[in-house]
Coordinates of C-alpha atoms in Angstrom, one line a residue:
Chain U
M98 CA 15.5 179.4 53.3
A99 CA 13.4 176.6 52.1
L100 CA 13.9 177.7 48.5
A101 CA 17.7 177.9 49.0
G102 CA 17.6 174.3 50.4
K103 CA 15.7 173.1 47.3
I104 CA 18.2 174.8 45.0
I105 CA 21.2 173.3 46.8
L106 CA 19.5 169.9 46.7
M107 CA 18.9 170.2 43.0
I108 CA 22.5 171.2 42.3
W109 CA 23.7 168.4 44.6
M110 CA 21.6 165.8 42.7
V111 CA 22.9 167.0 39.4
M112 CA 26.4 166.6 40.8
V113 CA 25.5 163.1 42.0
L114 CA 24.2 162.1 38.6
W115 CA 27.4 163.4 36.9
G116 CA 29.5 161.7 39.6
A117 CA 27.7 158.4 39.2
L118 CA 27.7 158.4 35.4
R119 CA 31.0 160.1 34.5
F120 CA 33.2 160.9 37.5
A121 CA 33.4 157.5 39.2
P122 CA 35.5 154.9 37.4
P123 CA 33.9 151.8 36.0
A124 CA 34.2 148.7 38.3
N125 CA 36.9 146.1 37.8
I126 CA 34.9 143.2 36.5
L127 CA 31.3 144.5 36.1
G128 CA 32.4 147.6 34.2
E129 CA 29.7 150.3 33.5
T130 CA 26.8 148.2 34.8
A131 CA 28.2 148.6 38.4
R132 CA 27.1 152.2 38.3
V133 CA 23.6 151.1 39.3
I134 CA 24.9 150.8 42.9
Y135 CA 25.0 154.6 43.2
F136 CA 21.2 154.4 43.0
H137 CA 20.5 151.0 44.5
V138 CA 22.4 151.5 47.8
P139 CA 21.0 155.0 48.5
V140 CA 17.4 154.0 47.7
A141 CA 17.8 150.9 49.9
W142 CA 19.1 153.1 52.7
V143 CA 16.3 155.6 52.2
S144 CA 13.7 152.8 52.4
V145 CA 15.2 151.6 55.7
L146 CA 15.2 155.2 57.0
A147 CA 11.6 155.8 56.0
F148 CA 10.5 152.6 57.7
C149 CA 12.5 153.6 60.8
V150 CA 10.7 157.0 60.8
S151 CA 7.4 155.2 60.5
L152 CA 8.3 153.0 63.4
Y153 CA 9.2 156.0 65.5
H154 CA 5.8 157.5 64.8
S155 CA 4.0 154.2 65.4
V156 CA 5.7 154.0 68.9
Q157 CA 4.7 157.6 69.6
V158 CA 1.1 156.8 68.5
L159 CA 0.9 154.1 71.2
R160 CA 2.4 156.5 73.8
N161 CA 0.3 159.6 73.3
R162 CA -2.3 158.8 70.6
N163 CA -1.5 162.0 68.7
P164 CA -3.0 161.9 65.2
M165 CA 0.0 163.9 63.9
N166 CA 2.2 160.8 64.7
D167 CA -0.3 158.7 62.8
I168 CA 0.1 161.0 59.8
G169 CA 3.9 160.7 60.1
A170 CA 3.7 156.9 60.3
E171 CA 1.5 156.5 57.3
V172 CA 3.2 159.1 55.1
S173 CA 6.7 157.7 55.9
A174 CA 5.6 154.1 55.3
R175 CA 4.0 155.0 52.0
R176 CA 7.1 156.8 50.7
G177 CA 9.2 153.9 52.1
L178 CA 7.2 151.4 50.2
W179 CA 7.7 153.2 46.9
V180 CA 11.4 153.6 47.5
C181 CA 11.6 149.9 48.5
V182 CA 10.1 149.1 45.1
L183 CA 12.8 151.2 43.5
A184 CA 15.5 149.3 45.6
T185 CA 14.0 146.0 44.5
V186 CA 14.0 147.0 40.8
T187 CA 17.5 148.5 40.8
G188 CA 18.7 145.4 42.8
A189 CA 17.2 143.1 40.2
I190 CA 19.0 144.9 37.4
F191 CA 22.3 144.7 39.3
A192 CA 21.7 141.0 40.1
K193 CA 21.2 140.3 36.4
A194 CA 24.5 142.0 35.6
A195 CA 26.5 140.5 38.5
W196 CA 25.0 137.0 39.0
G197 CA 23.2 136.4 35.6
M198 CA 19.7 136.3 37.1
Y199 CA 17.2 139.0 38.0
W200 CA 16.0 137.0 41.0
N201 CA 17.4 134.1 43.0
W202 CA 15.9 134.3 46.5
D203 CA 19.1 135.4 48.1
P204 CA 18.4 136.0 51.9
R205 CA 18.5 139.8 51.3
E206 CA 16.2 139.6 48.3
T207 CA 13.8 137.6 50.4
S208 CA 13.9 140.2 53.2
I209 CA 13.1 143.0 50.8
V210 CA 10.1 141.1 49.4
V211 CA 8.9 140.5 53.0
L212 CA 9.3 144.2 53.7
L213 CA 7.2 145.0 50.6
L214 CA 4.5 142.4 51.7
I215 CA 4.5 143.8 55.2
Y216 CA 3.9 147.4 54.2
M217 CA 1.3 146.4 51.5
A218 CA -0.5 144.5 54.3
Y219 CA -0.1 147.5 56.5
F220 CA -2.0 149.7 54.0
G221 CA -4.6 146.9 53.5
L222 CA -5.2 146.9 57.3
R223 CA -5.5 150.7 57.4
S224 CA -8.1 150.8 54.7
S225 CA -10.1 148.1 56.4
M226 CA -10.7 150.2 59.5
T227 CA -13.3 152.9 59.7
D228 CA -12.8 154.1 63.3
P229 CA -9.8 156.5 63.2
D230 CA -8.7 155.9 66.7
R231 CA -8.7 152.1 66.4
R232 CA -7.1 152.4 62.9
M233 CA -4.3 154.5 64.4
R234 CA -3.6 152.0 67.3
V235 CA -4.0 148.8 65.4
S236 CA -1.8 149.8 62.5
A237 CA 0.8 151.1 64.9
V238 CA 0.8 147.7 66.6
Y239 CA 1.2 145.9 63.3
A240 CA 4.0 148.2 62.1
I241 CA 5.9 147.6 65.4
L242 CA 5.4 143.8 65.3
A243 CA 6.4 143.7 61.7
F244 CA 9.6 145.7 62.4
C245 CA 10.4 143.3 65.3
V246 CA 10.5 140.4 62.7
M247 CA 12.9 142.2 60.4
P248 CA 16.1 141.5 62.4
F249 CA 15.4 137.8 61.9
L250 CA 15.4 138.3 58.2
V251 CA 18.0 141.0 57.8
F252 CA 20.6 140.0 60.3
V253 CA 20.0 136.3 61.3
A254 CA 18.9 134.6 58.2
P255 CA 21.9 135.7 56.0
R256 CA 24.2 134.3 58.7
I257 CA 22.4 130.9 58.6
Y258 CA 22.1 130.7 54.9
F259 CA 24.6 131.6 52.2
S260 CA 24.1 135.0 50.7
L261 CA 25.4 136.5 47.5
H262 CA 25.2 140.0 48.8
P263 CA 28.3 141.6 50.3
D264 CA 28.1 141.5 54.1
T265 CA 28.3 145.3 54.4
V266 CA 25.0 146.8 53.3
I267 CA 25.3 150.3 54.8
N268 CA 28.8 150.1 56.1
F269 CA 31.3 152.3 54.3
E270 CA 34.3 151.1 56.4
G271 CA 33.7 147.5 55.2
E272 CA 33.2 148.6 51.7
S273 CA 36.6 150.1 51.5
K274 CA 37.8 146.7 50.3
L275 CA 35.3 146.7 47.5
L276 CA 35.3 150.3 46.3
D277 CA 38.0 152.8 45.5
A278 CA 38.0 156.4 46.9
Q279 CA 36.1 158.1 44.0
M280 CA 33.4 155.4 44.1
K281 CA 33.0 155.8 47.8
M282 CA 32.8 159.5 47.5
V283 CA 30.0 159.3 44.9
L284 CA 28.2 156.7 46.9
K285 CA 28.2 158.8 50.1
A286 CA 27.1 161.9 48.1
A287 CA 24.3 160.0 46.5
T288 CA 23.1 158.6 49.9
L289 CA 23.1 162.1 51.3
G290 CA 21.3 163.5 48.2
F291 CA 18.6 160.8 48.3
T292 CA 18.1 161.3 52.1
G293 CA 17.6 165.1 51.3
I294 CA 15.0 164.2 48.7
Y295 CA 13.2 161.9 51.2
I296 CA 13.1 164.6 53.9
W297 CA 11.7 167.1 51.4
I298 CA 9.0 164.7 50.1
Y299 CA 8.2 163.6 53.6
N300 CA 7.6 167.2 54.8
L301 CA 5.4 168.0 51.8
A302 CA 3.4 164.8 52.2
V303 CA 2.8 165.3 55.9
R304 CA 1.5 168.9 55.3
T305 CA -0.8 167.6 52.4
E306 CA -2.1 164.7 54.5
R307 CA -2.8 167.0 57.4
L308 CA -4.8 169.4 55.2
A309 CA -6.7 166.4 53.6
R310 CA -7.7 165.1 57.1
E311 CA -8.7 168.6 58.3
R312 CA -10.9 168.9 55.2
E313 CA -12.5 165.5 55.9
G314 CA -13.4 166.8 59.4
Y315 CA -10.9 164.9 61.5
D316 CA -9.4 166.6 64.5
V317 CA -5.7 166.9 63.7
Chain J
M292 CA 5.3 136.8 93.7
T293 CA 1.6 137.5 94.2
T294 CA 1.6 139.3 90.8
L295 CA 3.2 136.2 89.1
M296 CA 0.7 133.9 90.8
S297 CA -2.2 136.0 89.7
F298 CA -0.8 136.1 86.2
L299 CA -0.4 132.3 86.1
L300 CA -3.9 131.7 87.5
K301 CA -5.6 134.1 85.1
T302 CA -3.6 132.6 82.1
L303 CA -4.7 129.1 83.2
A304 CA -8.3 130.3 83.6
V305 CA -8.3 131.6 80.0
L306 CA -6.7 128.4 78.8
E307 CA -9.2 126.3 80.7
K308 CA -12.2 128.4 79.4
D309 CA -11.0 128.0 75.8
A310 CA -10.1 124.4 76.2
K311 CA -13.6 123.6 77.6
S312 CA -15.4 125.6 74.9
E313 CA -13.2 123.9 72.2
F314 CA -13.9 120.5 73.7
R315 CA -17.6 121.1 73.6
A316 CA -17.9 122.6 70.1
K317 CA -14.6 121.4 68.5
Y318 CA -15.0 124.2 66.0
A319 CA -11.4 125.1 65.5
L320 CA -9.9 121.6 65.8
N321 CA -12.5 120.1 63.4
S322 CA -12.1 122.8 60.8
I323 CA -8.3 122.6 60.9
L324 CA -8.2 118.8 60.8
L325 CA -10.7 118.6 58.0
F326 CA -8.9 121.2 56.0
C327 CA -5.6 119.5 56.6
F328 CA -6.9 116.0 55.6
T329 CA -8.5 117.4 52.4
C330 CA -5.2 119.1 51.5
V331 CA -3.2 116.0 52.2
L332 CA -5.5 114.0 50.0
V333 CA -5.5 116.6 47.2
V334 CA -1.7 116.9 47.2
S335 CA -1.1 113.2 47.4
F336 CA -3.7 112.5 44.6
S337 CA -2.3 115.1 42.3
L338 CA 1.3 114.0 42.7
R339 CA 0.7 110.2 43.0
G340 CA 4.1 109.4 44.4
T341 CA 6.0 111.2 41.7
V342 CA 7.7 113.6 44.0
Q343 CA 10.7 112.1 45.9
D344 CA 12.5 115.4 46.6
T345 CA 12.3 115.9 50.3
R346 CA 12.5 119.7 50.0
I347 CA 9.3 119.7 48.0
V348 CA 7.6 117.4 50.5
A349 CA 8.7 119.6 53.4
A350 CA 7.5 122.7 51.7
L351 CA 4.1 121.1 50.9
L352 CA 3.7 120.0 54.5
W353 CA 4.3 123.5 55.8
V354 CA 2.0 125.1 53.2
I355 CA -0.8 122.9 54.4
L356 CA 0.0 123.6 58.1
F357 CA 0.2 127.4 57.4
F358 CA -3.1 127.6 55.7
S359 CA -4.8 125.3 58.2
A360 CA -3.6 127.7 60.9
M361 CA -5.2 130.5 58.8
T362 CA -8.6 128.8 58.9
G363 CA -8.7 127.8 62.6
L364 CA -6.6 130.3 64.5
S365 CA -8.0 133.5 62.9
R366 CA -11.2 133.1 65.0
T367 CA -9.5 133.4 68.4
F368 CA -10.8 136.9 69.0
I369 CA -13.4 137.2 66.2
K370 CA -15.3 134.4 68.1
E371 CA -15.4 136.6 71.2
E372 CA -16.5 139.7 69.3
D373 CA -19.2 137.8 67.5
Q374 CA -20.6 136.2 70.7
G375 CA -20.4 139.6 72.5
T376 CA -18.1 138.2 75.2
M377 CA -15.2 140.5 74.5
N378 CA -16.3 143.2 76.9
T379 CA -16.8 140.6 79.7
L380 CA -13.3 139.4 79.1
R381 CA -12.1 143.0 79.3
L382 CA -13.7 143.3 82.7
V383 CA -12.3 140.2 84.3
C384 CA -8.9 139.7 82.7
E385 CA -5.9 141.9 82.0
P386 CA -4.5 141.9 78.5
T387 CA -1.2 139.9 79.1
P388 CA -2.7 136.8 80.7
L389 CA -5.5 136.8 78.1
F390 CA -3.0 137.0 75.3
V391 CA -0.8 134.2 76.7
G392 CA -3.8 132.0 77.6
K393 CA -5.2 132.3 74.1
A394 CA -1.8 131.9 72.4
L395 CA -1.1 128.7 74.5
M396 CA -4.5 127.3 73.4
N397 CA -3.6 128.0 69.8
F398 CA -0.2 126.4 70.4
A399 CA -1.9 123.2 71.7
L400 CA -4.3 123.1 68.7
M401 CA -1.4 123.5 66.3
L402 CA 0.5 120.8 68.1
V403 CA -2.4 118.4 67.9
V404 CA -2.8 119.1 64.2
I405 CA 0.9 118.5 63.5
I406 CA 0.9 115.2 65.5
I407 CA -2.2 114.0 63.7
V408 CA -1.4 115.2 60.2
T409 CA 2.3 114.6 59.7
P410 CA 2.4 110.8 59.9
P411 CA -0.3 110.2 57.2
F412 CA 1.2 113.0 55.0
V413 CA 4.7 111.5 55.2
M414 CA 3.2 108.0 54.4
M415 CA 1.1 109.2 51.5
M416 CA 4.0 111.1 50.0
N417 CA 6.1 107.9 50.2
V418 CA 9.0 109.4 52.1
D419 CA 10.6 108.3 55.4
M420 CA 11.0 110.6 58.4
A421 CA 14.7 109.8 58.9
H422 CA 15.1 111.9 62.1
P423 CA 11.8 112.3 63.9
M424 CA 13.6 113.4 67.1
Y425 CA 14.9 116.4 65.1
F426 CA 11.6 117.1 63.5
A427 CA 9.6 117.1 66.8
P428 CA 11.3 120.1 68.5
A429 CA 11.5 122.0 65.2
A430 CA 7.8 121.6 64.6
A431 CA 6.9 122.4 68.2
L432 CA 9.0 125.6 68.2
A433 CA 7.6 126.6 64.8
A434 CA 4.0 126.0 66.2
L435 CA 4.9 128.1 69.2
G436 CA 6.1 131.0 67.1
M437 CA 3.0 130.7 64.8
S438 CA 0.6 130.6 67.8
G439 CA 2.0 133.9 69.2
I440 CA 1.8 135.7 65.9
C441 CA -1.6 134.3 64.9
T442 CA -3.2 135.2 68.2
L443 CA -2.0 138.8 68.1
M444 CA -3.2 139.1 64.4
S445 CA -6.5 137.7 65.3
G446 CA -6.9 140.5 67.8
I447 CA -5.8 143.0 65.2
V448 CA -8.3 141.9 62.5
A449 CA -11.2 141.4 65.0
G450 CA -12.5 144.9 64.3
A451 CA -11.6 145.1 60.6
R452 CA -13.8 144.8 57.5
G453 CA -13.0 141.9 55.2
R454 CA -11.1 140.1 58.0
G455 CA -11.3 136.7 56.3
T456 CA -9.1 137.7 53.5
L457 CA -7.0 140.3 55.4
Y458 CA -5.9 137.7 58.0
P459 CA -3.5 135.6 55.8
V460 CA -2.3 138.8 54.1
L461 CA -1.2 140.2 57.5
V462 CA 0.1 137.0 58.9
F463 CA 2.2 135.6 56.0
P464 CA 5.0 138.3 55.9
V465 CA 5.4 138.2 59.6
L466 CA 5.5 134.4 59.8
L467 CA 7.7 134.0 56.8
P468 CA 11.0 133.6 58.8
V469 CA 9.3 130.7 60.7
F470 CA 8.0 129.2 57.5
W471 CA 11.4 129.5 55.8
V472 CA 13.3 127.8 58.6
A473 CA 10.7 125.2 59.4
V474 CA 10.7 124.0 55.8
D475 CA 14.4 123.8 55.9
A476 CA 14.5 121.9 59.3
T477 CA 11.8 119.5 58.0
D478 CA 13.9 118.8 54.9
R479 CA 16.9 118.0 57.1
A480 CA 14.7 115.7 59.3
L481 CA 13.4 113.9 56.2
S482 CA 16.7 113.5 54.4
G483 CA 19.7 115.2 56.0
P484 CA 22.7 113.0 57.0
V485 CA 23.3 114.4 60.5
P486 CA 20.5 117.0 61.3
W487 CA 21.9 117.9 64.7
Q488 CA 24.7 119.9 63.1
Y489 CA 21.8 122.2 62.0
S490 CA 20.8 122.9 65.6
N491 CA 21.1 126.6 64.7
L492 CA 17.8 126.3 62.9
L493 CA 16.2 125.2 66.2
V494 CA 17.8 128.2 68.0
F495 CA 16.4 130.5 65.3
L496 CA 12.9 129.0 65.7
G497 CA 13.1 129.2 69.6
A498 CA 14.3 132.8 69.4
F499 CA 11.4 133.7 67.0
A500 CA 8.9 132.0 69.3
A501 CA 10.2 133.9 72.3
A502 CA 10.1 137.2 70.4
S503 CA 6.6 136.5 69.2
Y504 CA 5.3 135.9 72.7
I505 CA 7.1 138.8 74.3
G506 CA 6.3 141.2 71.5
G507 CA 2.7 140.0 71.4
A508 CA 2.2 140.3 75.1
L509 CA 3.6 143.8 75.1
L510 CA 1.6 145.0 72.1
F511 CA -1.7 143.2 72.8
E512 CA -2.5 145.8 75.5
F513 CA -2.9 148.5 72.9
I514 CA -5.4 146.7 70.7
Y515 CA -7.3 145.2 73.7
S516 CA -8.2 148.5 75.4
E517 CA -11.1 150.5 74.0

């Protein structure tokens, strides 16, 4: 069953690659460079998803103090951080093509940098604590507080300040004005494919982390 | 009603305890003020009146205030841990009044620092505060938001290794929205034609302050219990 899932995911991603590079038509003004959005939008979505999963586990840690939730929170935040780096890099490439600069402190660019800083600080905090119970609680508190700040950056700040980004980040209805049917299809398929890869990696990482903690003598 | 009264009394008791101990030792206030004045002098000396751009002046003011908060406010709970009084506090006070009392004390400290440091900074940078009545609520609301976050973070790092360096690393990303909007509001107060049309910046700072106190009060319980 698991093997079939992996094979389907692999075929799906090959199709996504073909769709992004060949099937989807070039964009009106940006031409071929616009193809980076088939990677940028899905990885940005996956990073948000990973941080939401980490938040869910952090809340659960405070509710029941289960070490498995701590593993879930840490593993998802770590994968989210790497995907967030990918979203930043692909975003910078697209920004160079679209606006002529890799970086210009657009409100959404600012928010992704803050997200990177928050989760780097989160791992700094985790590594500074030796007592596993305190580490679990304190890092969950920090993750929840940091997540509470995100709406100010993601939703409020772009409405106070001018943003170069389109208003619809993960809103396919709104994007219908910007993308044609083939482009939307590829974008949806890529988002689904990258979500599948995240779920696969997340499951693997949780199992590996659990084994590592058991070997170190922690009660998991 | 009784619960509310008890909450208020305990919050005031924590505030009074901290105010008395601060009044005796003046540790936090002295360290923050000395740090601020040194920074103001260093900035003013290195620029020597060459900077007239109000945006840069506003940014420098908030960089100084941010790092001064890092030096003074980080010790809120570390002080209790070092003196061995944390367990006594746990016995006599619930987490929420303790958090609010400590945060209000930090708010008062930040307010004093802003009131003392801003006039000489503005004078030494050779700019005019065109709209002080717009700057005052903006700075007060920013200080309120900063005090809530800094107090909670102090509780977070109290049991960590290398807390001196970890504290600003943890605080900065969370305080960035306040920093961003406070710099902008200060810029408007220094130069802007009609700053009251930018009252949405004040609403933003007020909402952030409310979120920092509510979030902090709810979350503090989990780091306070052993």
